[in-house]
Short mmCIF file of C-alpha atoms (C1' of nucleotides) in Angstrom, two decimals:
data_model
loop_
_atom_site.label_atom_id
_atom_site.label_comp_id
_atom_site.label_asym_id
_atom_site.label_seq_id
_atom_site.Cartn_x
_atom_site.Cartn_y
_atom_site.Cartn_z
CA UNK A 1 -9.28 -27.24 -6.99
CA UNK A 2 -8.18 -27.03 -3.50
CA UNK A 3 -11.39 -27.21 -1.00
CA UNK A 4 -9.85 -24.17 0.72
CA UNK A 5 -9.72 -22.07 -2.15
CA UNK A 6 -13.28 -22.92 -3.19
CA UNK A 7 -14.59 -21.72 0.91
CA UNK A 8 -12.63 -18.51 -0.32
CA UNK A 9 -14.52 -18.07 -3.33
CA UNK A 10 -17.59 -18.36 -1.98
CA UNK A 11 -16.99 -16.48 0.78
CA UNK A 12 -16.19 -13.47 -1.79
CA UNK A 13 -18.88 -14.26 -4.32
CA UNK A 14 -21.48 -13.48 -1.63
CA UNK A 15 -19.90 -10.40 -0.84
CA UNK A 16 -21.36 -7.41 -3.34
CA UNK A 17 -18.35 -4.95 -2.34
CA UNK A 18 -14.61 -4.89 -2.04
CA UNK A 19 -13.15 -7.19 0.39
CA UNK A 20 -9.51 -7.14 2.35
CA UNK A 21 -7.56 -10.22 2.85
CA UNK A 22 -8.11 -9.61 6.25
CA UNK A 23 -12.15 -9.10 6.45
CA UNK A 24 -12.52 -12.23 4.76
CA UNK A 25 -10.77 -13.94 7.46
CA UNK A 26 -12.57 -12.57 10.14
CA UNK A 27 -15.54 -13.37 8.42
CA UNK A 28 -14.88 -17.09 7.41
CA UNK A 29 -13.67 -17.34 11.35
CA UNK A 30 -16.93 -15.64 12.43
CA UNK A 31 -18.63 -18.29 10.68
CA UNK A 32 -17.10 -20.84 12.23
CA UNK A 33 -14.56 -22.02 9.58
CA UNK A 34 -11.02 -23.22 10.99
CA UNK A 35 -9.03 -21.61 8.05
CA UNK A 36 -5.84 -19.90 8.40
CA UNK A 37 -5.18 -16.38 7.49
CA UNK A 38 -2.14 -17.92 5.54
CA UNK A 39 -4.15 -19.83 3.54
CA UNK A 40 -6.77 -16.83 2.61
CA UNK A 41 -4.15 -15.02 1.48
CA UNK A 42 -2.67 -17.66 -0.77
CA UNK A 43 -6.33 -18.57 -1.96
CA UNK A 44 -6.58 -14.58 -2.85
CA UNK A 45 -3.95 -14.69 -5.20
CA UNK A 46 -4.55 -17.70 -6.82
CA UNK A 47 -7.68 -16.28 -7.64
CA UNK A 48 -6.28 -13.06 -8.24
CA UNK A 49 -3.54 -14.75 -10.68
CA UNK A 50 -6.23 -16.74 -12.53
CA UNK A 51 -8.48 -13.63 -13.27
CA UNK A 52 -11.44 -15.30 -11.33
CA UNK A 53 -11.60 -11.82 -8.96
CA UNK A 54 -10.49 -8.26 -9.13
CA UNK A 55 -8.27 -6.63 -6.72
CA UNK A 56 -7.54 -3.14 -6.14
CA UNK A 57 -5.78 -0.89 -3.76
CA UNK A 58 -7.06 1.88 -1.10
CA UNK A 59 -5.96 4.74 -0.55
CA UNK A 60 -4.10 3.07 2.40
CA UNK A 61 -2.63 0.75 0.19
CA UNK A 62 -4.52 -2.24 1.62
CA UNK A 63 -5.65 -4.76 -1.46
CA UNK A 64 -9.46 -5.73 -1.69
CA UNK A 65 -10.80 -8.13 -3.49
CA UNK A 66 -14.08 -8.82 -5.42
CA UNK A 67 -15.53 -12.00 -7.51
CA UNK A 68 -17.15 -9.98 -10.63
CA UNK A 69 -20.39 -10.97 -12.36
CA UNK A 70 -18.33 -9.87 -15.83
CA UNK A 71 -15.34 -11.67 -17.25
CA UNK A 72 -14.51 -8.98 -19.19
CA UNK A 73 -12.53 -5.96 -19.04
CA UNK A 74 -14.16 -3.62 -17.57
CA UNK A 75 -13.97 -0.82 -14.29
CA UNK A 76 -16.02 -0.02 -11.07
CA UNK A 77 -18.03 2.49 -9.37
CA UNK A 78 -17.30 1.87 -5.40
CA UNK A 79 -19.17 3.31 -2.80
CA UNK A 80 -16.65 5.01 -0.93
CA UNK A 81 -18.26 3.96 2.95
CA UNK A 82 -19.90 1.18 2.11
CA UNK A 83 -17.09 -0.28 -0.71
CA UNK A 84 -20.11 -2.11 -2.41
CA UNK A 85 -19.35 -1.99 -6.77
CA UNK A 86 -20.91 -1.67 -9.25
CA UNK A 87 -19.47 -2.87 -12.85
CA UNK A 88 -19.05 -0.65 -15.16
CA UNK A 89 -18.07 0.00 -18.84
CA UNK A 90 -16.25 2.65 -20.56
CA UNK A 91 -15.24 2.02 -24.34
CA UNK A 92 -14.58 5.39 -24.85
CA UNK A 93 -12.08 5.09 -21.89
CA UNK A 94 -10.42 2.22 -23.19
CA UNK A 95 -9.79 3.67 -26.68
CA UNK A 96 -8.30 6.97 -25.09
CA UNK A 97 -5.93 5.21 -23.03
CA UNK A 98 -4.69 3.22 -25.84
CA UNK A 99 -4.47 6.05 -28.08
CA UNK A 100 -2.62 8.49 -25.45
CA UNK A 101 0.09 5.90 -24.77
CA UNK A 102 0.56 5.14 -28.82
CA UNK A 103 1.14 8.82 -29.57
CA UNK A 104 3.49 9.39 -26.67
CA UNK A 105 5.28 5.93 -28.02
CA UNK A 106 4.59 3.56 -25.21
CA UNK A 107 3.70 0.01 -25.66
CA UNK A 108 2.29 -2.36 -23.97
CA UNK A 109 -0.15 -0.15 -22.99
CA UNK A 110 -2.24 -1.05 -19.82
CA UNK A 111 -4.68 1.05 -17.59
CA UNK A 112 -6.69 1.44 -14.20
CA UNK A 113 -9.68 3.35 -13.95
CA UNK A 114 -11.89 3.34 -11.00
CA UNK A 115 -15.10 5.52 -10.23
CA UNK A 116 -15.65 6.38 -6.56
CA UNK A 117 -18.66 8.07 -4.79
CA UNK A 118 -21.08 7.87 -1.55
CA UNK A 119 -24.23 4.81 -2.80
CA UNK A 120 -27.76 5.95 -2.42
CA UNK A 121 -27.51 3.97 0.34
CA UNK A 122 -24.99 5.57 2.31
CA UNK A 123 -26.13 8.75 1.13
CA UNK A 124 -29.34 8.40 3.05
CA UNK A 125 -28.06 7.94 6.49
CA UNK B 1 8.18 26.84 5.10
CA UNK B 2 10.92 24.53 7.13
CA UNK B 3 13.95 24.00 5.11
CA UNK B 4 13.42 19.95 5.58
CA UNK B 5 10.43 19.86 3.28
CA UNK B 6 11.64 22.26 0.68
CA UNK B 7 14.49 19.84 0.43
CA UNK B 8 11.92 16.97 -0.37
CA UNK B 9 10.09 19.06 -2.69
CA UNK B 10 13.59 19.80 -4.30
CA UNK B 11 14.41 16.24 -4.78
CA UNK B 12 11.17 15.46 -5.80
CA UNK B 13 11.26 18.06 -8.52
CA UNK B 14 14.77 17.00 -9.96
CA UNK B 15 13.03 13.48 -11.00
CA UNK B 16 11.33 12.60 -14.25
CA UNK B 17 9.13 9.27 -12.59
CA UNK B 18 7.63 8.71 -9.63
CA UNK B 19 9.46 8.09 -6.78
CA UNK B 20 8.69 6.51 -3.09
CA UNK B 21 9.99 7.52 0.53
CA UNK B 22 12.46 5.36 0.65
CA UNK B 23 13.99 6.43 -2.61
CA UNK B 24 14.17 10.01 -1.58
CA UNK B 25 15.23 8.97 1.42
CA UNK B 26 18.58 6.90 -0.24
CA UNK B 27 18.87 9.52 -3.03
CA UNK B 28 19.37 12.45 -0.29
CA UNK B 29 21.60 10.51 2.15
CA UNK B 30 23.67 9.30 -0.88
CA UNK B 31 23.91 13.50 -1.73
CA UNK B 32 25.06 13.66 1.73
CA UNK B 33 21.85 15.17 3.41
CA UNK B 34 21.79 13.90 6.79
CA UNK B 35 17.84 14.05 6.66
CA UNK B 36 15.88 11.21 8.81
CA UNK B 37 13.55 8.91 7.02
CA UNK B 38 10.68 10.09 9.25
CA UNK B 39 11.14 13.69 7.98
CA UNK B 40 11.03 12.65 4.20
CA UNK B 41 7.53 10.35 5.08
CA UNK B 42 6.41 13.91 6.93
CA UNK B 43 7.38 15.81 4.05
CA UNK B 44 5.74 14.17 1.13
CA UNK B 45 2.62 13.56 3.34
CA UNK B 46 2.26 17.35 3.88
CA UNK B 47 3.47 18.28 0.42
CA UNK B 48 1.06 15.59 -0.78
CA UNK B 49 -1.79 16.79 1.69
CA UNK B 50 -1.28 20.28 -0.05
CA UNK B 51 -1.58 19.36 -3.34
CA UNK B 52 1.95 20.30 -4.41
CA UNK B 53 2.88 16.74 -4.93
CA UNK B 54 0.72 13.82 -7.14
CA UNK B 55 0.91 9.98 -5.14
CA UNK B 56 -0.56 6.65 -6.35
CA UNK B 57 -0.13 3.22 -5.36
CA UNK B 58 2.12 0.96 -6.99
CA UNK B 59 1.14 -2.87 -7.57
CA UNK B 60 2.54 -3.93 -4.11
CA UNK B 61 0.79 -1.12 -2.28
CA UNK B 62 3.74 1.15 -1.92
CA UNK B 63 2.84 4.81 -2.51
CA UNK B 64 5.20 7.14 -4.94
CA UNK B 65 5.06 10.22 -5.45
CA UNK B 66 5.55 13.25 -8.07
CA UNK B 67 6.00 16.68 -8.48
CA UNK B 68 3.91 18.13 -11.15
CA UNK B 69 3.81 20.52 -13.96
CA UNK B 70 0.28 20.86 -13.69
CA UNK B 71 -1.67 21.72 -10.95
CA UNK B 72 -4.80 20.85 -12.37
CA UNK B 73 -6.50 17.99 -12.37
CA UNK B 74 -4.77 15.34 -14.75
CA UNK B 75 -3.48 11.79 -15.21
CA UNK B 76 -0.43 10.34 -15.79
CA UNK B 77 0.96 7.75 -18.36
CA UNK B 78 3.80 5.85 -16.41
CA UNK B 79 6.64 3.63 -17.46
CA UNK B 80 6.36 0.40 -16.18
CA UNK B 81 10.06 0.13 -16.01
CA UNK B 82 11.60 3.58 -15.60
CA UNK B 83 8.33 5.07 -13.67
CA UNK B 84 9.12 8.20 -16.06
CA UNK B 85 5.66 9.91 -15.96
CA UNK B 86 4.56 12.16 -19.04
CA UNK B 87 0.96 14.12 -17.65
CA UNK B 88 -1.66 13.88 -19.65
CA UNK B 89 -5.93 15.22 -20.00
CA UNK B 90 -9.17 13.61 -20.62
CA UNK B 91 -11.90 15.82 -20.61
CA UNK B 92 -13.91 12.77 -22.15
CA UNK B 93 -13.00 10.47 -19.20
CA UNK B 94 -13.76 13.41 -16.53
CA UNK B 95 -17.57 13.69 -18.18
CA UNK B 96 -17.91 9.88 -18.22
CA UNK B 97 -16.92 9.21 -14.81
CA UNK B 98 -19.51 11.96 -13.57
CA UNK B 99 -22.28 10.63 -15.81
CA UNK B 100 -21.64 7.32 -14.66
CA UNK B 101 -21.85 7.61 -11.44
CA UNK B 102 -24.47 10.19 -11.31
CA UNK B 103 -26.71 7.52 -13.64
CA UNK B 104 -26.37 5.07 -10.29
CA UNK B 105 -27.24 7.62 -7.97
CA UNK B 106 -24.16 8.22 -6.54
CA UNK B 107 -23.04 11.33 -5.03
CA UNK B 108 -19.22 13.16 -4.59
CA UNK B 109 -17.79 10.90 -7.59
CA UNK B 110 -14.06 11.26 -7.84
CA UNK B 111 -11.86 9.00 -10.36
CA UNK B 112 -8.76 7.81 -10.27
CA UNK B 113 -7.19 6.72 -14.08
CA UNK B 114 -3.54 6.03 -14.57
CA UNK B 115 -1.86 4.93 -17.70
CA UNK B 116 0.82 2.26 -17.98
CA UNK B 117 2.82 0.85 -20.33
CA UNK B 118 6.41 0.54 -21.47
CA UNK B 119 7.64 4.14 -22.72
CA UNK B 120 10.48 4.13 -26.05
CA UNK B 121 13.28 4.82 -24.28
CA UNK B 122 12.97 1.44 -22.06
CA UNK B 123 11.50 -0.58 -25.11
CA UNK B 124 14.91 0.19 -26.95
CA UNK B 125 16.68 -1.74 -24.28
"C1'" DC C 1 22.27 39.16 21.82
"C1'" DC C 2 19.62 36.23 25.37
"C1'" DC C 3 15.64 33.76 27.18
"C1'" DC C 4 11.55 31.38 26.28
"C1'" DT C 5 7.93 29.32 23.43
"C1'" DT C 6 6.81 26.82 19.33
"C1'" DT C 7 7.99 24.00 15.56
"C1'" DT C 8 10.81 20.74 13.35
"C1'" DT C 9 13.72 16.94 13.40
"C1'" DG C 10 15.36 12.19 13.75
"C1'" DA C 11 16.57 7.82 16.22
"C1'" DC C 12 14.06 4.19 17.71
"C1'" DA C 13 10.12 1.49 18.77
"C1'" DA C 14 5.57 0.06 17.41
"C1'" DT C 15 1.98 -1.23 13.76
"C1'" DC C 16 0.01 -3.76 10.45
"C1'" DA C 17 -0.66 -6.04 6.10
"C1'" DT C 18 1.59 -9.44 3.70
"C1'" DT C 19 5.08 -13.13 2.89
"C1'" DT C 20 8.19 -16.95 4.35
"C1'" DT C 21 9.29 -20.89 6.69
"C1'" DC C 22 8.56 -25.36 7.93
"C1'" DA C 23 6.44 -29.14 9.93
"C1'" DT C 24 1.93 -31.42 9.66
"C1'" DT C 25 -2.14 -32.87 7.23
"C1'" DT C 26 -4.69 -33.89 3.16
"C1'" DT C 27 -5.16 -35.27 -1.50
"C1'" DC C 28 -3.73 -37.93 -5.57
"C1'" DT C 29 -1.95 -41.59 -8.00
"C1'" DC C 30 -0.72 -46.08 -8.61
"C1'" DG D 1 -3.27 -48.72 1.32
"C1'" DA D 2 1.59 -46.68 0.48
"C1'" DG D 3 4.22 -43.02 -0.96
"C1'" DA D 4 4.82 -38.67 -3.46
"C1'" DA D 5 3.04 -34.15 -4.16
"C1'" DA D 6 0.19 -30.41 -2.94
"C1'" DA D 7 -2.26 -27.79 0.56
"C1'" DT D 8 -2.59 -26.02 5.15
"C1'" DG D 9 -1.68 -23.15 9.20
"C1'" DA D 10 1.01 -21.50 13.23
"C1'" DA D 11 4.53 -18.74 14.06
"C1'" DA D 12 8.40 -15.93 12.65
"C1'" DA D 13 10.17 -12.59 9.30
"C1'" DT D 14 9.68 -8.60 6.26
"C1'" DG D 15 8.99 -4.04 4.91
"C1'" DA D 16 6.59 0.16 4.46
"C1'" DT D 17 4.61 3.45 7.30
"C1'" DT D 18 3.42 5.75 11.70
"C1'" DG D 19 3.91 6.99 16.70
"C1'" DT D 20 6.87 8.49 20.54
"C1'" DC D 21 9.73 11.54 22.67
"C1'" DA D 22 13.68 14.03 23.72
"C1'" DA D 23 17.08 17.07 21.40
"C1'" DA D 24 17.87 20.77 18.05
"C1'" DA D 25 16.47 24.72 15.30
"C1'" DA D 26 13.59 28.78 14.48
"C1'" DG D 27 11.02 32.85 16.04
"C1'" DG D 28 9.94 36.70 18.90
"C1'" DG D 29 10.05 39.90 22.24
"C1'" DG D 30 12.77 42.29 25.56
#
DNA sequence: CCCCTTTTTGACAATCATTTTCATTTTCTC
DNA sequence: GAGAAAATGAAAATGATTGTCAAAAAGGGG
């Protein structure tokens, strides 16, 4: 329950897209906040570790971050320019990915599935 | 056609799993190429740019790659331990990702689904 | 074959996100 | 309030990947 870690959180909650270690810094420094970039990335894995946001990777293999409405399993549609998500559900998904590792005899079977695409938004302009 | 990157795409399609730069890199300097690491990163990025080879992301953001059977679009269920990767189809998934993204308005939706999990061969160990 | 242009190659330096280190500050506990 | 434990952040280290640039290889006429 570190103060830092909660300036983090909040940071990210107010955020509707994907966020990068780094943007959060700049942002928390834009707003006036004497963090360290150390400390945002130690405060992103915690939360990361604890299940309290999602992370994924882009295609440049940078890792963004995002605090989720849902607790749940479940997947997201990103805008590809603007990164903002939506959450999204696919049972069907899960089930096939469970029963395509079973009949090819792996276990422990775990998958990633996200939807990408331009918003309505970013379509416009 | 340069003889550098058909040696890539050689080494590339004597392996099972997925395999990054830096692996090539050690597996054809300990076969006694004398290949630079730039040339193997030039390589798979053209080979990968092409379509010839398959890349993803592992946890820590470093991208492997793989030379397919298939060069349609498909997925791949990977061993978490041996990276062995066995390709595999989901015509369901393909329709759901469209639909979903199509039912929040956005446009150019592309997926990305992987498959994890520990395959027999490593779970007998 | 030889000369010249174009492409490819590879050693090395530069980037850039992320992690480590370590000394300082803050928080907890008693 | 004192002392131990956890959190913080500045700066250095790491490690994959990319950029630079001069040398080497490949083509293509003549």
């Amino acid at each position: 329950m570190s103060t830092r870690r909660e300036t983090v959180r909040q940071a990210l909650t107010g955020c509707t897209g994907f966020r990068s270690a780094q943007d959060l810094y700049a942002d928390l420094r834009a707003g006036g906040s004497k963090i360290g970039l150390t400390t945002v990335y130690r405060a992103l894995q915690a939360l990361s570790d604890s299940g309290e946001v999602d992370v994924l990777r882009t295609d440049d293999g940078e890792a963004v971050y995002r605090a989720c409405d849902s607790e749940a399993h479940h997947h997201h549609l990103v805008c590809r320019k603007c990164s903002t998500a939506v959450e999204i559900e696919g049972p069907a998904v899960e089930e096939w990915a469970a029963e395509v590792g079973a009949r090819h005899g792996f276990t422990g079977v775990t998958h990633t599935v996200e939807v990408f695409g331009t918003c309505a938004e970013c379509a416009r302009s």
